[in-house]
Coordinates of C-alpha atoms in Angstrom, one line a residue:
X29 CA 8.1 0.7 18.0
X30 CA 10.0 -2.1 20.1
X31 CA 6.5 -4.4 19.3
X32 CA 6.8 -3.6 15.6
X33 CA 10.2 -4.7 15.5
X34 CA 10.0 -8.0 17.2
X35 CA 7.3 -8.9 15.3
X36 CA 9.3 -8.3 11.9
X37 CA 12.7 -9.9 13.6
X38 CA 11.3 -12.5 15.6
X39 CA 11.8 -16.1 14.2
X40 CA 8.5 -17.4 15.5
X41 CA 6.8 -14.8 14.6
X42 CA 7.8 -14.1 11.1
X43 CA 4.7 -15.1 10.0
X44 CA 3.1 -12.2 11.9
X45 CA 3.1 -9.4 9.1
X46 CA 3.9 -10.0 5.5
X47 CA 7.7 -9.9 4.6
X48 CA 7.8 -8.9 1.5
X49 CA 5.4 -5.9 2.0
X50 CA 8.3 -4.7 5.1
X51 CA 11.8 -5.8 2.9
X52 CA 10.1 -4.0 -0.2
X53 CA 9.2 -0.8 1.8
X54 CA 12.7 -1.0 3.7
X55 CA 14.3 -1.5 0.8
X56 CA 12.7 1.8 -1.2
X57 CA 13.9 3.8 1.9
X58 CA 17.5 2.7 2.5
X59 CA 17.8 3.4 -1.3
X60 CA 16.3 6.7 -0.8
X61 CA 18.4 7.5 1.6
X62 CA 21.4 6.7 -0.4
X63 CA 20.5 8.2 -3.2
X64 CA 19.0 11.5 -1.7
X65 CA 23.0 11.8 -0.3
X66 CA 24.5 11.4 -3.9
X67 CA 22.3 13.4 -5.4
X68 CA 22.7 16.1 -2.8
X69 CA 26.3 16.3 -2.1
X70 CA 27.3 18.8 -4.6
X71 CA 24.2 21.3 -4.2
X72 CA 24.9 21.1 -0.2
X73 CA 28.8 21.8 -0.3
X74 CA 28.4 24.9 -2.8
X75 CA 26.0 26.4 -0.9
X76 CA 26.0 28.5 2.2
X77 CA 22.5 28.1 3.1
X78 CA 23.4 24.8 3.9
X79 CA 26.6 26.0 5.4
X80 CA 28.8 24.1 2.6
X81 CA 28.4 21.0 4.7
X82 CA 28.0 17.9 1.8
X83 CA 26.3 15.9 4.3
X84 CA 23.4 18.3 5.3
X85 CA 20.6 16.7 3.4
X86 CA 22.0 13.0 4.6
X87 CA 21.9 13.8 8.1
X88 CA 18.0 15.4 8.0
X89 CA 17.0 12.6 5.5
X90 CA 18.7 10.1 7.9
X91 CA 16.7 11.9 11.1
X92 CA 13.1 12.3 8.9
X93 CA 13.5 8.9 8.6
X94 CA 14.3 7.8 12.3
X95 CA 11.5 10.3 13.0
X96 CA 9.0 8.2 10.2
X97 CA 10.4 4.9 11.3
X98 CA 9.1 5.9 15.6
X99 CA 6.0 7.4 14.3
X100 CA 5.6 4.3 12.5
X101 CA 6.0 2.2 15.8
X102 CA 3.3 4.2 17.1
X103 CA 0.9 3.9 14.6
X104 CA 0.9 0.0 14.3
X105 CA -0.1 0.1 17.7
X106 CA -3.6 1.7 16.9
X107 CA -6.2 -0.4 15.7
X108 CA -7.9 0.0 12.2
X109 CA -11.4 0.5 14.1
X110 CA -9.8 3.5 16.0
X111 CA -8.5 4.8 12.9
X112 CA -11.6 4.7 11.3
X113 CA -13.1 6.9 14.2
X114 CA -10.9 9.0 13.9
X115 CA -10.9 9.7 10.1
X116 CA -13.6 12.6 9.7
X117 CA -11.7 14.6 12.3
X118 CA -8.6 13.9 10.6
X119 CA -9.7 14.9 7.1
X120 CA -11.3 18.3 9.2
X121 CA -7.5 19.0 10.8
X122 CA -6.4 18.1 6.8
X123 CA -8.3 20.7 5.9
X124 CA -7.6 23.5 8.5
X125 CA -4.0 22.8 7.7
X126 CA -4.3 23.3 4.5
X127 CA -6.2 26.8 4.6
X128 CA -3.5 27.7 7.5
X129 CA -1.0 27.6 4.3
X130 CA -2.4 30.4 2.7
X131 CA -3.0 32.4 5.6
X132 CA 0.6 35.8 5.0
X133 CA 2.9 35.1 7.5
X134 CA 1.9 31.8 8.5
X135 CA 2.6 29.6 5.0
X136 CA 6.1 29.6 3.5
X137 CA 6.5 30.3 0.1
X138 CA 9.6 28.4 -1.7
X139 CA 10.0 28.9 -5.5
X140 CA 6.9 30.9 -5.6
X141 CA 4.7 28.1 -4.0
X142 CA 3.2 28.6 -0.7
X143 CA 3.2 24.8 0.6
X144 CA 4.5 24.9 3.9
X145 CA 4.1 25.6 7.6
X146 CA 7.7 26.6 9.4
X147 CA 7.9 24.7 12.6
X148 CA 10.9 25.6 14.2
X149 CA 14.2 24.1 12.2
X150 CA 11.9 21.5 9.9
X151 CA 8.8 22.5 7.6
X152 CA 5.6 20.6 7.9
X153 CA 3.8 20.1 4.3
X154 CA 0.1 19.9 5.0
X155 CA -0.6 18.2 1.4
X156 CA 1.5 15.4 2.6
X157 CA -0.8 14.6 5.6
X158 CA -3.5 14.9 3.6
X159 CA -3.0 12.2 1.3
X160 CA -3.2 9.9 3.8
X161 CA -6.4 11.9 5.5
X162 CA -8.1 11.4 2.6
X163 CA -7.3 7.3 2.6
X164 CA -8.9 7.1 6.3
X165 CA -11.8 9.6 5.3
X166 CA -12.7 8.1 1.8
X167 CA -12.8 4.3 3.4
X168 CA -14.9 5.7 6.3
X169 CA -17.5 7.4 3.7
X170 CA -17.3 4.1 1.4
X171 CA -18.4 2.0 4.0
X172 CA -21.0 4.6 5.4
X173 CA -22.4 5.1 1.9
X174 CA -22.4 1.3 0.8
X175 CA -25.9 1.0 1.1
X176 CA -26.4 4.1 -1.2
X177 CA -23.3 3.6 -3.5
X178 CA -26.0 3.8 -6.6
X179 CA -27.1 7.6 -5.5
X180 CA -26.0 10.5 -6.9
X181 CA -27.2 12.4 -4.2
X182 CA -26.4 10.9 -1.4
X183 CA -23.0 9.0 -2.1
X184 CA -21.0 11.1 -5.0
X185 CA -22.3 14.4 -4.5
X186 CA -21.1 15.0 -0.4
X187 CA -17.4 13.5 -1.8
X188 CA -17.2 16.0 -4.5
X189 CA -18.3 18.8 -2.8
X190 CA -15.2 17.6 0.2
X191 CA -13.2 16.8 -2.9
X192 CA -13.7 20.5 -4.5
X193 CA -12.9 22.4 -1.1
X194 CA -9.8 20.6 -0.8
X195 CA -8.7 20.8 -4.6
X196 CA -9.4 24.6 -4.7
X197 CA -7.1 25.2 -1.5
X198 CA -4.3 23.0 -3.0
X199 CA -4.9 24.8 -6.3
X200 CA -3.9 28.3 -4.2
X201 CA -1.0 27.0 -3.1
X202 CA -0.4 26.0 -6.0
X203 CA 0.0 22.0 -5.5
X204 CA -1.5 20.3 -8.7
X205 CA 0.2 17.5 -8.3
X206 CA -0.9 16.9 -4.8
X207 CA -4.5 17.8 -6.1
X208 CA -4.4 15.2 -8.7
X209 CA -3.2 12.1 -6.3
X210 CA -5.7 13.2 -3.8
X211 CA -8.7 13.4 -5.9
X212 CA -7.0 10.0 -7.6
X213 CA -7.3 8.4 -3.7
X214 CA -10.7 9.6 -3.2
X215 CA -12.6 8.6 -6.1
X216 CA -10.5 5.3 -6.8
X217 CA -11.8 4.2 -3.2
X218 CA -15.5 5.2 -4.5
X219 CA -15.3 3.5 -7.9
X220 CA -13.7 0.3 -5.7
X221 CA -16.3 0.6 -2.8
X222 CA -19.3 0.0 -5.4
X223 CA -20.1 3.3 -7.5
X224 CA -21.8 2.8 -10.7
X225 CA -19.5 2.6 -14.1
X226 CA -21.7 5.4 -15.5
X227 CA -21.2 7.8 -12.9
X228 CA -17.9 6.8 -12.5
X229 CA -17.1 7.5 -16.8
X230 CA -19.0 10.8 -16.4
X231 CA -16.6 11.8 -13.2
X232 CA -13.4 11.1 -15.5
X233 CA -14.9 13.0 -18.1
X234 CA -15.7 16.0 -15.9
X235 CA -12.3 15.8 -14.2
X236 CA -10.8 16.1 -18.2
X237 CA -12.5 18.9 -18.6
X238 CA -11.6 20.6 -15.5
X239 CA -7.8 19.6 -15.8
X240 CA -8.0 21.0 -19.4
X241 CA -9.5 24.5 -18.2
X242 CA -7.4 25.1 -15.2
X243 CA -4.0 24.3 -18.2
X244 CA -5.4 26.7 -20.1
X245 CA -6.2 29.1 -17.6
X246 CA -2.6 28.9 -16.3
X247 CA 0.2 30.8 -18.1
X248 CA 2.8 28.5 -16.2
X249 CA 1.1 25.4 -16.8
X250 CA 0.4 25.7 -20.3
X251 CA 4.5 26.5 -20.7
X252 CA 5.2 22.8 -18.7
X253 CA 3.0 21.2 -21.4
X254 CA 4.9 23.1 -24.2
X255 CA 7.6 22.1 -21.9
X256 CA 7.3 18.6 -22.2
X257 CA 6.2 18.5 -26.2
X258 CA 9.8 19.6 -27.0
X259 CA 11.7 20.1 -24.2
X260 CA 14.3 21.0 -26.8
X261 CA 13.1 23.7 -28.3
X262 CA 13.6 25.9 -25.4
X263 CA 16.1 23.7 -23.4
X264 CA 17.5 26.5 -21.7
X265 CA 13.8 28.0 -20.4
X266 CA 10.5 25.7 -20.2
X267 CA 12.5 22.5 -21.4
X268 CA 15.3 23.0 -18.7
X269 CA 14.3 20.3 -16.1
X270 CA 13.3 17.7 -18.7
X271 CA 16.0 18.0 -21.2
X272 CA 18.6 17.7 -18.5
X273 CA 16.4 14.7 -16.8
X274 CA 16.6 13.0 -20.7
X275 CA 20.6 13.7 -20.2
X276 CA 21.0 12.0 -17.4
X277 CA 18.8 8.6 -18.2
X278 CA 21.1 8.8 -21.4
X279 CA 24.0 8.9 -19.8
X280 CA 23.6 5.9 -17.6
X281 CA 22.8 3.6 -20.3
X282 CA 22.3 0.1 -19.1
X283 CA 24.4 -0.2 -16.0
X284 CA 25.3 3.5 -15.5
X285 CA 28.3 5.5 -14.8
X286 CA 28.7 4.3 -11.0
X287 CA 27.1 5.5 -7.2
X288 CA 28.8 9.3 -6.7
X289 CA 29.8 9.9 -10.5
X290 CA 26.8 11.4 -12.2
X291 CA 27.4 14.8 -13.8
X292 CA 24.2 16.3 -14.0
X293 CA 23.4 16.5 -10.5
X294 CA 26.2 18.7 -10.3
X295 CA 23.9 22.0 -10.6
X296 CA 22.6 21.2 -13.7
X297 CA 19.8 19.4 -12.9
X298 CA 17.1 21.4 -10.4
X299 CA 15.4 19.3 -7.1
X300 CA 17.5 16.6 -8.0
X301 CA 17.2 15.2 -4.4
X302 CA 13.6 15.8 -4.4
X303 CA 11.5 15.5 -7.4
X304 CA 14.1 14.4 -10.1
X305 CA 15.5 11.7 -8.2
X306 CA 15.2 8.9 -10.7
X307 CA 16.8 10.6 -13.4
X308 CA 20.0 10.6 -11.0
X309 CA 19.6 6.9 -10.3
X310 CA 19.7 6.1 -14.1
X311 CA 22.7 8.1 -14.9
X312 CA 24.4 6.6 -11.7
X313 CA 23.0 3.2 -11.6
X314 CA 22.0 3.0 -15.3
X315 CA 18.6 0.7 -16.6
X316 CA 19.5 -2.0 -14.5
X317 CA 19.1 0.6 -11.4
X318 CA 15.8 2.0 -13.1
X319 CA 14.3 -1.8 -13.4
X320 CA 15.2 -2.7 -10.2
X321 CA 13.4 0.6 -8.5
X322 CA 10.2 -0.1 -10.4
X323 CA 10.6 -3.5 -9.7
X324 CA 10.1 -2.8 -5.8
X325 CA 7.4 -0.5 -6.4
X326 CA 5.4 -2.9 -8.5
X327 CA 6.2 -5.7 -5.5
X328 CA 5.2 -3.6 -2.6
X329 CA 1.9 -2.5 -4.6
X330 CA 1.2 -6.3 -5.2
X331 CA 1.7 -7.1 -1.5
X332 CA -0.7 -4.2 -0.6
X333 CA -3.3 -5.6 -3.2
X334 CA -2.9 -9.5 -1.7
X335 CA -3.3 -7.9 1.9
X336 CA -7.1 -6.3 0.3
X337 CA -7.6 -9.0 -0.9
X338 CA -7.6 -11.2 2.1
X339 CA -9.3 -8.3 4.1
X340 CA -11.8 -8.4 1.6
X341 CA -12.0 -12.4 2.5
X342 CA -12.3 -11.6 6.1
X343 CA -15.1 -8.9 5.3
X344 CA -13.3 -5.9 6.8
X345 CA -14.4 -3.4 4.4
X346 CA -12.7 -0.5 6.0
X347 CA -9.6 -2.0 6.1
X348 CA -9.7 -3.1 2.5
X349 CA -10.3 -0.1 1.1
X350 CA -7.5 1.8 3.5
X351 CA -5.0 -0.9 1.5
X352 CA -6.9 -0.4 -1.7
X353 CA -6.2 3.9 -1.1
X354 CA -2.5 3.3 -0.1
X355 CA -2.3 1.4 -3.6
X356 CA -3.5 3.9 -5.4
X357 CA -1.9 6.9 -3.9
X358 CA 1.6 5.0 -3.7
X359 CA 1.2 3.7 -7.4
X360 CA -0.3 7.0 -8.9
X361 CA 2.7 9.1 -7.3
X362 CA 5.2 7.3 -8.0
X363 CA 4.0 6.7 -11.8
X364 CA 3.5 10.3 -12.1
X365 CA 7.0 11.5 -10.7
X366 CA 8.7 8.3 -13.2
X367 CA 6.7 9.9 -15.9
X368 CA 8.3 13.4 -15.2
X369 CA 11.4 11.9 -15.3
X370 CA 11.4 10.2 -18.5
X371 CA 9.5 12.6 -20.4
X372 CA 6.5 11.0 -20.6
X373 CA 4.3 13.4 -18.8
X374 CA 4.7 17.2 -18.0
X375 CA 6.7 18.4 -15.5
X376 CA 5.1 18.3 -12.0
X377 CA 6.4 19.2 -8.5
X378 CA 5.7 15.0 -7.2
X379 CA 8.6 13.4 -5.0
X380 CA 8.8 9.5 -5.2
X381 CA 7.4 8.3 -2.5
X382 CA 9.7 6.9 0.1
X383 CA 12.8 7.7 -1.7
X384 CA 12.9 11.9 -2.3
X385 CA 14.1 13.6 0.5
X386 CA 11.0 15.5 2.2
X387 CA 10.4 15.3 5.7
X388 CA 6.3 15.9 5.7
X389 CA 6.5 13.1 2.9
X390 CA 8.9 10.4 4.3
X391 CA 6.7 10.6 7.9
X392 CA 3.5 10.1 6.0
X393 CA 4.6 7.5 3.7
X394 CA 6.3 5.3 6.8
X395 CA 3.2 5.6 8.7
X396 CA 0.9 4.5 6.2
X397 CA 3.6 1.2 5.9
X398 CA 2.4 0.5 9.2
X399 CA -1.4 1.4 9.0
X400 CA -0.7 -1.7 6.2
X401 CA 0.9 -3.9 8.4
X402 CA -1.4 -3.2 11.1
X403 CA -4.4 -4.5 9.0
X404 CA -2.2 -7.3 7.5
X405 CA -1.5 -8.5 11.4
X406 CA -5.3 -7.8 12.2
X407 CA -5.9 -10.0 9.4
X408 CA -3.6 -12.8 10.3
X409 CA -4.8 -12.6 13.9
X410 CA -8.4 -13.1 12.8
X411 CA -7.3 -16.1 10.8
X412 CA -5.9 -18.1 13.8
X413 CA -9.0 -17.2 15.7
X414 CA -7.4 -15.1 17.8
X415 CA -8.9 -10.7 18.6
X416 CA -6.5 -8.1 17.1

């Protein structure tokens, strides 16, 4: 942690990691943090689960993140080569985590979903990890498979078959949104590592189909989707979430009604620390608060892409397509969990990455910051001749 710091703080060696890529991702959690606390205040104080203390959800989003912010430190300190060894076994512990959730009396359910594993006072999310498993382990494959990137057999086939043991544990859970990130991850790294556009188009088409069958299928999720047609039609039932979310955004108007003051946070709006957290930054900060959120999404996705790119340069193909996967996971989730909020897709249990409060997900998400800066300072450290 100490090395990670004085390479970001050091004067002469600013030029060490990318600063943009760092101020971006520190600035998405410092607004998190604030955020999660006036989001939460008023669901913390009125309830006794929480012992009507208003700054519960502060003080375990502020030690999450100390907790993210060391595991971090650690983390830069491993090489990309080591993390590449490590990726199958990884993806393997992913996996045994993930069927350990559904095992009675291990898994937690909340809300009717069994996501969790109780560790003491905090709750580990097993989907969380794997997000970033699947990063390590779909890079590892890529470059394995590069040679064969053209065969069915031998390059699509073993990913979907990993691809459809993981989805159908998630889908116990049920996680759909985690499902659809990971398998997002997975085969964005494969289309990006050299599979063919044909059997890439027939992979989207298939997915379609499957998403369609498991709405229908689903009682619950086929009342989301009628949900978010016309959340007003039954805004007290299916529509709840959303048509209080589209309350909230109108509200704020363009510069919002001011940090602390929004109304529907005040239990009207459900998870509004968690997975409706945008819709209580644009009632409270307004558009402008909105713009400048998405504005420090799109940067930190841009410095991700520039760091692939110059990986790419350097012909580090694992490391490249690790970047390329943190891209894609950070940019699908939080387009996904924007789209929630402002009605533009159903509703779907997705936090924002590094902003909702989530201990599982605030740990992941600052580790993968520094898998990126680790790669970025490989990189740099290459360039001036010099060994990682």
């Amino acid at each position: 942690m100490n090395r990670l710091m004085r390479i970001i703080n050091s004067p002469e060696e600013q030029s060490e990691v990318d600063p943009l890529l760092v101020w971006s991702a520190l600035a998405l959690l410092l607004i998190g943090m604030i955020m999660v606390y006036s989001s939460s205040i008023a669901f913390a104080e009125g309830s006794r689960i929480f012992g009507r203390n208003p700054n519960y959800f502060l003080i375990r989003h502020a030690i999450f993140l100390l907790i993210g912010l060391t595991a971090a430190g650690i983390a830069f300190q491993v090489p990309i080569q080591t993390w590449q060894r490590w990726s199958p076994w990884l993806f393997v512990g992913g996996i045994v985590l993930l069927a350990l959730v559904l095992v009675p009396g291990l898994g937690r359910d909340v809300n009717g979903a069994r996501r969790w594993l109780p560790l003491f006072v905090v709750n580990l999310q097993p989907s969380e990890l794997m997000k970033l498993f699947v990063v390590l382990y779909a890079a590892d494959f890529t470059v394995r498979k590069m040679n064969v990137m053209d065969s069915l057999k031998k390059a699509f086939l073993p990913m979907f078959v990993a691809m459809v043991l993981v989805g159908s544990l998630l889908l116990k859970e049920p996680d759909f949104g985690a499902f659809v990130v990971i398998i997002s991850i997975a085969f964005g790294i494969l289309f990006l590592g050299g599979m063919k556009t044909r059997l890439f188009a027939i992979l989207i088409l298939l997915l379609l189909m499957a998403f369609a069958i498991l709405i229908i299928v689903s009682p619950y999720r086929r009342d989301r989707i009628f949900g978010f047609m016309d959340p007003w039609a039954d805004a007290l039932g299916r529509g709840y979430q959303l048509s209080h979310s589209l309350i909230a955004f109108g509200r704020g108007e363009f510069f919002g009604v001011g940090l602390g003051a929004s109304v529907e946070k005040l239990f009207y709006l459900p998870e509004a620390h968690t997975d409706f957290l945008l819709a209580v930054i644009a009632e409270e900060l307004g558009f402008v608060g909105v713009v400048v959120v998405i504005g420090l999404f799109g940067l930190l996705i841009q410095r991700i892409i520039m760091v692939s790119k110059q990986c790419i340069k350097l012909d580090r193909c694992f490391a490249a397509l690790v970047a390329q996967g943190i891209a894609i996971w950070i940019g699908v989730q939080s387009f996904i969990n924007m789209g929630v909020n402002m009605g533009l897709l159903p509703t779907k249990g997705l936090t924002l990455p590094m902003m909702s409060f989530g201990g599982s997900g605030i740990l992941v998400n600052c580790v993968s910051i520094a898998i990126l800066l680790r790669i970025d300072w490989e990189n740099r450290q290459m360039m001036r001749g010099r060994r990682p």
